[in-house]
Tab-separated table of C-alpha atoms and ligand atoms in Angstrom:
chain	number	residue	atom	x	y	z
A	69	MET	CA	-17.177	2.507	10.695
A	70	THR	CA	-20.260	0.288	10.543
A	71	ASP	CA	-21.158	-2.721	12.685
A	72	THR	CA	-19.693	-5.039	10.075
A	73	ASP	CA	-16.324	-3.254	9.803
A	74	THR	CA	-13.458	-4.686	11.767
A	75	VAL	CA	-10.370	-2.846	12.950
A	76	LEU	CA	-7.370	-4.088	10.995
A	77	LEU	CA	-4.841	-1.685	12.455
A	78	ASP	CA	-4.758	0.446	15.565
A	79	CYS	CA	-2.006	3.088	15.959
A	80	THR	CA	-1.727	4.867	19.289
A	81	GLU	CA	0.670	7.800	19.656
A	82	VAL	CA	3.046	6.172	17.168
A	83	SER	CA	6.363	7.888	16.472
A	84	HIS	CA	9.405	6.913	14.496
A	85	THR	CA	12.823	8.529	14.770
A	86	TYR	CA	15.693	7.689	12.448
A	87	GLY	CA	19.177	7.953	13.945
A	88	SER	CA	19.986	9.453	17.332
A	89	GLY	CA	21.493	12.467	19.025
A	90	ARG	CA	22.142	15.424	16.755
A	91	ALA	CA	21.482	13.258	13.680
A	92	ALA	CA	18.008	12.220	14.861
A	93	VAL	CA	15.163	12.758	12.377
A	94	VAL	CA	11.630	12.490	13.726
A	95	ALA	CA	9.859	11.081	10.650
A	96	VAL	CA	6.508	10.277	12.307
A	97	HIS	CA	5.251	12.003	15.421
A	98	GLY	CA	2.404	10.916	17.739
A	99	VAL	CA	0.098	9.352	15.155
A	100	THR	CA	-3.158	7.942	16.470
A	101	ALA	CA	-5.315	6.335	13.782
A	102	GLN	CA	-7.290	3.258	12.893
A	103	LEU	CA	-7.675	1.438	9.621
A	104	THR	CA	-10.886	-0.504	9.332
A	105	SER	CA	-11.824	-3.138	6.798
A	106	ARG	CA	-13.083	-1.552	3.566
A	107	CYS	CA	-11.703	1.927	4.415
A	108	ARG	CA	-10.520	4.027	1.448
A	109	VAL	CA	-7.889	6.544	2.500
A	110	ALA	CA	-5.750	8.955	0.497
A	111	LEU	CA	-2.597	9.954	2.384
A	112	THR	CA	-1.231	13.243	1.124
A	113	GLY	CA	1.566	15.513	2.287
A	114	PRO	CA	4.800	17.007	0.999
A	115	SER	CA	7.904	14.972	0.362
A	116	GLY	CA	9.617	14.152	3.667
A	117	SER	CA	6.424	14.488	5.737
A	118	GLY	CA	6.567	10.850	6.901
A	119	LYS	CA	4.129	9.047	4.575
A	120	SER	CA	6.453	6.187	3.621
A	121	THR	CA	7.637	5.683	7.186
A	122	LEU	CA	4.048	5.521	8.446
A	123	LEU	CA	3.028	3.058	5.710
A	124	HIS	CA	6.050	0.864	6.452
A	125	MET	CA	5.087	0.774	10.137
A	126	MET	CA	1.490	-0.054	9.203
A	127	ALA	CA	2.805	-3.015	7.194
A	128	GLY	CA	4.939	-4.165	10.138
A	129	LEU	CA	8.171	-3.557	8.203
A	130	GLU	CA	9.380	-0.752	10.421
A	131	THR	CA	8.984	-0.649	14.189
A	132	ALA	CA	7.683	2.318	16.144
A	133	THR	CA	10.257	4.006	18.351
A	134	SER	CA	7.405	4.947	20.698
A	135	GLY	CA	3.681	4.344	20.883
A	136	SER	CA	1.963	1.154	19.831
A	137	LEU	CA	0.704	-0.486	16.671
A	138	THR	CA	-1.588	-3.482	16.894
A	139	TRP	CA	-3.380	-5.491	14.228
A	140	PRO	CA	-6.519	-6.615	16.115
A	141	ALA	CA	-7.965	-8.659	13.236
A	142	TRP	CA	-4.846	-10.834	13.003
A	143	GLY	CA	-3.546	-10.692	16.578
A	144	ALA	CA	0.052	-10.049	15.497
A	145	SER	CA	2.187	-8.238	12.946
A	146	PRO	CA	1.109	-9.101	9.400
A	147	LEU	CA	4.743	-9.471	8.329
A	148	GLY	CA	5.291	-12.822	6.638
A	149	PHE	CA	1.619	-13.286	5.703
A	150	PRO	CA	1.173	-12.036	2.116
A	151	GLY	CA	-2.617	-12.403	2.311
A	152	ARG	CA	-2.864	-9.833	5.102
A	153	VAL	CA	-1.087	-6.626	4.085
A	154	GLY	CA	0.161	-5.854	0.590
A	155	LEU	CA	2.636	-2.970	0.526
A	156	ILE	CA	3.348	-1.366	-2.842
A	157	PHE	CA	6.729	0.286	-2.371
A	158	GLN	CA	7.417	3.805	-3.580
A	159	GLY	CA	10.796	2.854	-5.064
A	160	PRO	CA	11.893	-0.002	-7.317
A	161	SER	CA	11.226	-3.336	-5.625
A	162	LEU	CA	11.202	-6.020	-8.325
A	163	LEU	CA	13.761	-8.820	-8.104
A	164	PRO	CA	16.088	-8.071	-11.042
A	165	ALA	CA	16.873	-11.696	-11.933
A	166	LEU	CA	13.211	-12.685	-12.276
A	167	THR	CA	10.840	-11.954	-15.160
A	168	ALA	CA	7.700	-9.891	-14.544
A	169	THR	CA	5.606	-13.068	-14.271
A	170	GLU	CA	8.114	-14.697	-11.915
A	171	ASN	CA	8.183	-11.554	-9.748
A	172	VAL	CA	4.403	-11.649	-9.381
A	173	ALA	CA	4.348	-15.421	-8.814
A	174	PHE	CA	7.153	-15.384	-6.247
A	175	PRO	CA	5.173	-14.485	-3.078
A	176	LEU	CA	2.466	-16.970	-4.131
A	177	LEU	CA	5.071	-19.737	-4.278
A	178	LEU	CA	6.166	-18.742	-0.765
A	179	THR	CA	2.633	-19.436	0.457
A	180	GLY	CA	2.909	-22.983	-0.880
A	181	MET	CA	0.936	-22.497	-4.109
A	182	SER	CA	1.990	-24.797	-6.947
A	183	ASP	CA	4.182	-23.384	-9.704
A	184	ARG	CA	1.418	-23.870	-12.292
A	185	HIS	CA	-1.227	-22.083	-10.222
A	186	ALA	CA	1.116	-19.251	-9.212
A	187	THR	CA	2.180	-18.646	-12.810
A	188	GLY	CA	-1.438	-18.728	-13.997
A	189	LYS	CA	-2.524	-16.283	-11.303
A	190	ALA	CA	0.435	-13.987	-12.086
A	191	ALA	CA	-0.479	-13.940	-15.796
A	192	GLN	CA	-4.112	-13.174	-14.963
A	193	VAL	CA	-3.254	-10.202	-12.713
A	194	LEU	CA	-0.651	-8.862	-15.145
A	195	ASP	CA	-3.384	-8.925	-17.815
A	196	LEU	CA	-5.658	-6.958	-15.486
A	197	LEU	CA	-2.994	-4.244	-15.338
A	198	GLY	CA	-2.513	-4.210	-19.100
A	199	LEU	CA	0.866	-5.945	-18.882
A	200	GLY	CA	-0.056	-9.306	-20.377
A	201	GLU	CA	2.502	-8.958	-23.161
A	202	LEU	CA	5.395	-8.172	-20.820
A	203	GLY	CA	5.305	-11.236	-18.551
A	204	GLY	CA	8.507	-12.723	-19.938
A	205	GLN	CA	10.576	-9.548	-19.618
A	206	LEU	CA	13.181	-8.774	-16.970
A	207	PRO	CA	12.694	-5.610	-14.856
A	208	GLU	CA	15.646	-3.838	-16.511
A	209	THR	CA	13.769	-3.914	-19.827
A	210	LEU	CA	10.637	-2.276	-18.354
A	211	SER	CA	9.925	1.440	-18.067
A	212	GLY	CA	9.553	2.894	-14.567
A	213	GLY	CA	5.778	2.960	-14.965
A	214	GLN	CA	5.618	-0.630	-16.223
A	215	ALA	CA	7.797	-1.842	-13.334
A	216	GLN	CA	5.551	-0.007	-10.875
A	217	ARG	CA	2.489	-1.752	-12.336
A	218	VAL	CA	4.215	-5.148	-12.060
A	219	ALA	CA	4.853	-4.360	-8.384
A	220	ILE	CA	1.140	-3.550	-8.013
A	221	ALA	CA	0.254	-6.854	-9.711
A	222	ARG	CA	2.532	-8.685	-7.277
A	223	VAL	CA	0.572	-7.261	-4.344
A	224	LEU	CA	-2.894	-7.822	-5.853
A	225	ALA	CA	-2.081	-11.443	-6.762
A	226	CYS	CA	-1.787	-12.213	-3.047
A	227	GLU	CA	-5.336	-10.880	-2.465
A	228	PRO	CA	-4.437	-8.960	0.709
A	229	GLU	CA	-6.995	-7.707	3.236
A	230	LEU	CA	-5.200	-4.348	3.455
A	231	ILE	CA	-3.503	-2.678	0.485
A	232	LEU	CA	-0.967	0.042	1.311
A	233	ALA	CA	0.108	1.783	-1.894
A	234	ASP	CA	3.003	4.217	-1.464
A	235	GLU	CA	2.796	6.748	-4.325
A	236	PRO	CA	1.839	4.008	-6.806
A	237	THR	CA	1.189	6.549	-9.533
A	238	GLY	CA	4.357	8.613	-9.049
A	239	GLN	CA	5.941	7.384	-12.284
A	240	LEU	CA	2.813	7.509	-14.413
A	241	ASP	CA	1.229	10.136	-16.619
A	242	HIS	CA	-2.217	11.331	-15.631
A	243	HIS	CA	-4.149	8.905	-17.809
A	244	ALA	CA	-2.151	5.867	-16.655
A	245	ALA	CA	-2.311	7.074	-13.032
A	246	PHE	CA	-6.112	7.164	-13.134
A	247	GLY	CA	-6.105	3.669	-14.657
A	248	VAL	CA	-3.984	2.348	-11.788
A	249	VAL	CA	-6.236	3.976	-9.188
A	250	ASP	CA	-9.243	2.394	-10.919
A	251	VAL	CA	-7.555	-1.012	-10.661
A	252	LEU	CA	-6.743	-0.487	-6.970
A	253	LEU	CA	-10.281	0.686	-6.162
A	254	ARG	CA	-11.810	-2.222	-8.080
A	255	ALA	CA	-9.425	-4.727	-6.459
A	256	GLY	CA	-10.284	-3.271	-3.059
A	257	THR	CA	-13.984	-3.778	-3.723
A	258	GLU	CA	-13.602	-7.266	-5.213
A	259	LEU	CA	-11.280	-8.464	-2.433
A	260	GLY	CA	-13.207	-6.618	0.290
A	261	ALA	CA	-9.854	-5.050	1.152
A	262	ALA	CA	-9.022	-1.817	2.931
A	263	LEU	CA	-7.005	0.614	0.841
A	264	VAL	CA	-4.552	3.410	1.631
A	265	ILE	CA	-2.940	5.298	-1.256
A	266	SER	CA	-0.281	7.919	-0.628
A	267	THR	CA	-0.076	10.528	-3.354
A	268	HIS	CA	1.052	14.050	-4.187
A	269	ASP	CA	-1.715	14.425	-6.731
A	270	PRO	CA	-4.881	16.139	-5.433
A	271	LEU	CA	-6.910	14.684	-8.324
A	272	ILE	CA	-5.900	11.155	-7.273
A	273	ALA	CA	-6.629	11.948	-3.617
A	274	ALA	CA	-10.067	13.214	-4.634
A	275	ARG	CA	-10.925	9.717	-5.918
A	276	LEU	CA	-10.937	8.371	-2.342
A	277	PRO	CA	-13.660	9.180	0.169
A	278	GLU	CA	-11.314	9.796	3.081
A	279	ARG	CA	-8.293	12.098	2.914
A	280	TRP	CA	-5.567	12.220	5.531
A	281	THR	CA	-2.667	14.672	5.392
A	282	MET	CA	0.799	14.552	6.910
A	283	THR	CA	2.938	17.546	7.752
A	284	ASP	CA	6.258	17.238	9.580
A	285	GLY	CA	5.424	13.720	10.734
A	286	ARG	CA	2.022	14.614	12.173
A	287	LEU	CA	-1.199	13.175	10.817
A	288	HIS	CA	-4.331	15.242	10.258
A	289	GLN	CA	-7.589	13.391	9.690
A	290	PRO	CA	-10.447	15.730	8.829
A	291	GLY	CA	-13.654	13.882	9.550
A	292	GLY	CA	-11.833	10.805	10.895
A	293	THR	CA	-12.682	7.220	10.013
A	294	VAL	CA	-16.366	7.595	10.773
A	295	ALA	CA	-16.853	9.964	7.852
A	296	ALA	CA	-15.321	7.491	5.411
A	297	ALA	CA	-17.459	4.631	6.621
A	298	ALA	CA	-20.533	6.802	6.247
A	299	ALA	CA	-19.475	7.772	2.713
A	300	LEU	CA	-19.222	4.102	1.745
A	301	SER	CA	-22.473	2.917	3.311
B	588	ADP	P1	7.627	10.870	2.648
B	588	ADP	O1	7.294	9.469	2.253
B	588	ADP	O2	6.435	11.700	3.036
B	588	ADP	O3	8.472	11.553	1.616
B	588	ADP	P2	9.510	9.662	4.517
B	588	ADP	O4	8.782	8.798	5.478
B	588	ADP	O5	10.222	9.001	3.388
B	588	ADP	O6	8.509	10.788	3.981
B	588	ADP	O7	10.578	10.520	5.289
B	588	ADP	C1	10.263	11.260	6.475
B	588	ADP	C2	11.562	11.861	7.027
B	588	ADP	O8	12.409	10.796	7.456
B	588	ADP	C3	12.361	12.679	6.019
B	588	ADP	O9	12.970	13.758	6.704
B	588	ADP	C4	13.406	11.696	5.526
B	588	ADP	O10	14.569	12.357	5.104
B	588	ADP	C5	13.665	10.867	6.777
B	588	ADP	N1	14.056	9.472	6.461
B	588	ADP	C6	13.344	8.589	5.747
B	588	ADP	N2	13.994	7.402	5.677
B	588	ADP	C7	15.139	7.564	6.391
B	588	ADP	C8	16.238	6.715	6.722
B	588	ADP	N3	16.272	5.444	6.314
B	588	ADP	N4	17.229	7.221	7.479
B	588	ADP	C9	17.195	8.487	7.920
B	588	ADP	N5	16.193	9.363	7.659
B	588	ADP	C10	15.188	8.908	6.902
B	589	MG	MG1	7.580	8.482	0.493
């Protein structure tokens, strides 16, 4: 972290348990971490290690069952403010009745942007992701990888300060996956946004200067946030 970095998110001893009693599953256990503006973090770990749950809590979508999460830069949960945190979901998340362009434009309309501007912005970001030709198509006519890239476009169009991408390359072949990571890294730089990408792929993780790992709900941060800031400066 440098003098000019600000703390976007502060997690202190954060845990999340699904269910209760004998059915309880501790998905995230005692995570203490900070995300600073401009950080570039790869979050790796086996399936079921708690990555999605942690990212959902970081976005304010899921509450911690113990510990605290604060968003010092914004003073409150970023939920409901598309320009703060953009979460790219691991699973399908497009609205099935809307075209690709309408899906990307939708959160912009919610911020009060005019239809014309929102549609123009959506087309521009879809182009950036190589999807310019597909804007008029419904999600059911897209491949898994195309739908995932539309979901990425929907997040980038809102120009968030923190991008949380939950296995955004899971449905893509290696070449396409690298292309998507390039787009996310470039968008992060252009927007001045912080970026967290969860991934199973060590080659994708290697593209980011800071690598965190989860095992059984616990977070391991070799080098911590200071190392990443130093790598970027
Ligand atoms: P990852 O993203 O690393 O695969 P998850 O955060 O999805 O990990 O899951 C962590 C643990 O929490 C797993 O054991 C998973 O089965 C469990 N889990 C995730 N979501 C739910 C849920 N909605 N209800 C109950 N258990 C869940
Ligand atoms: Mg997951």
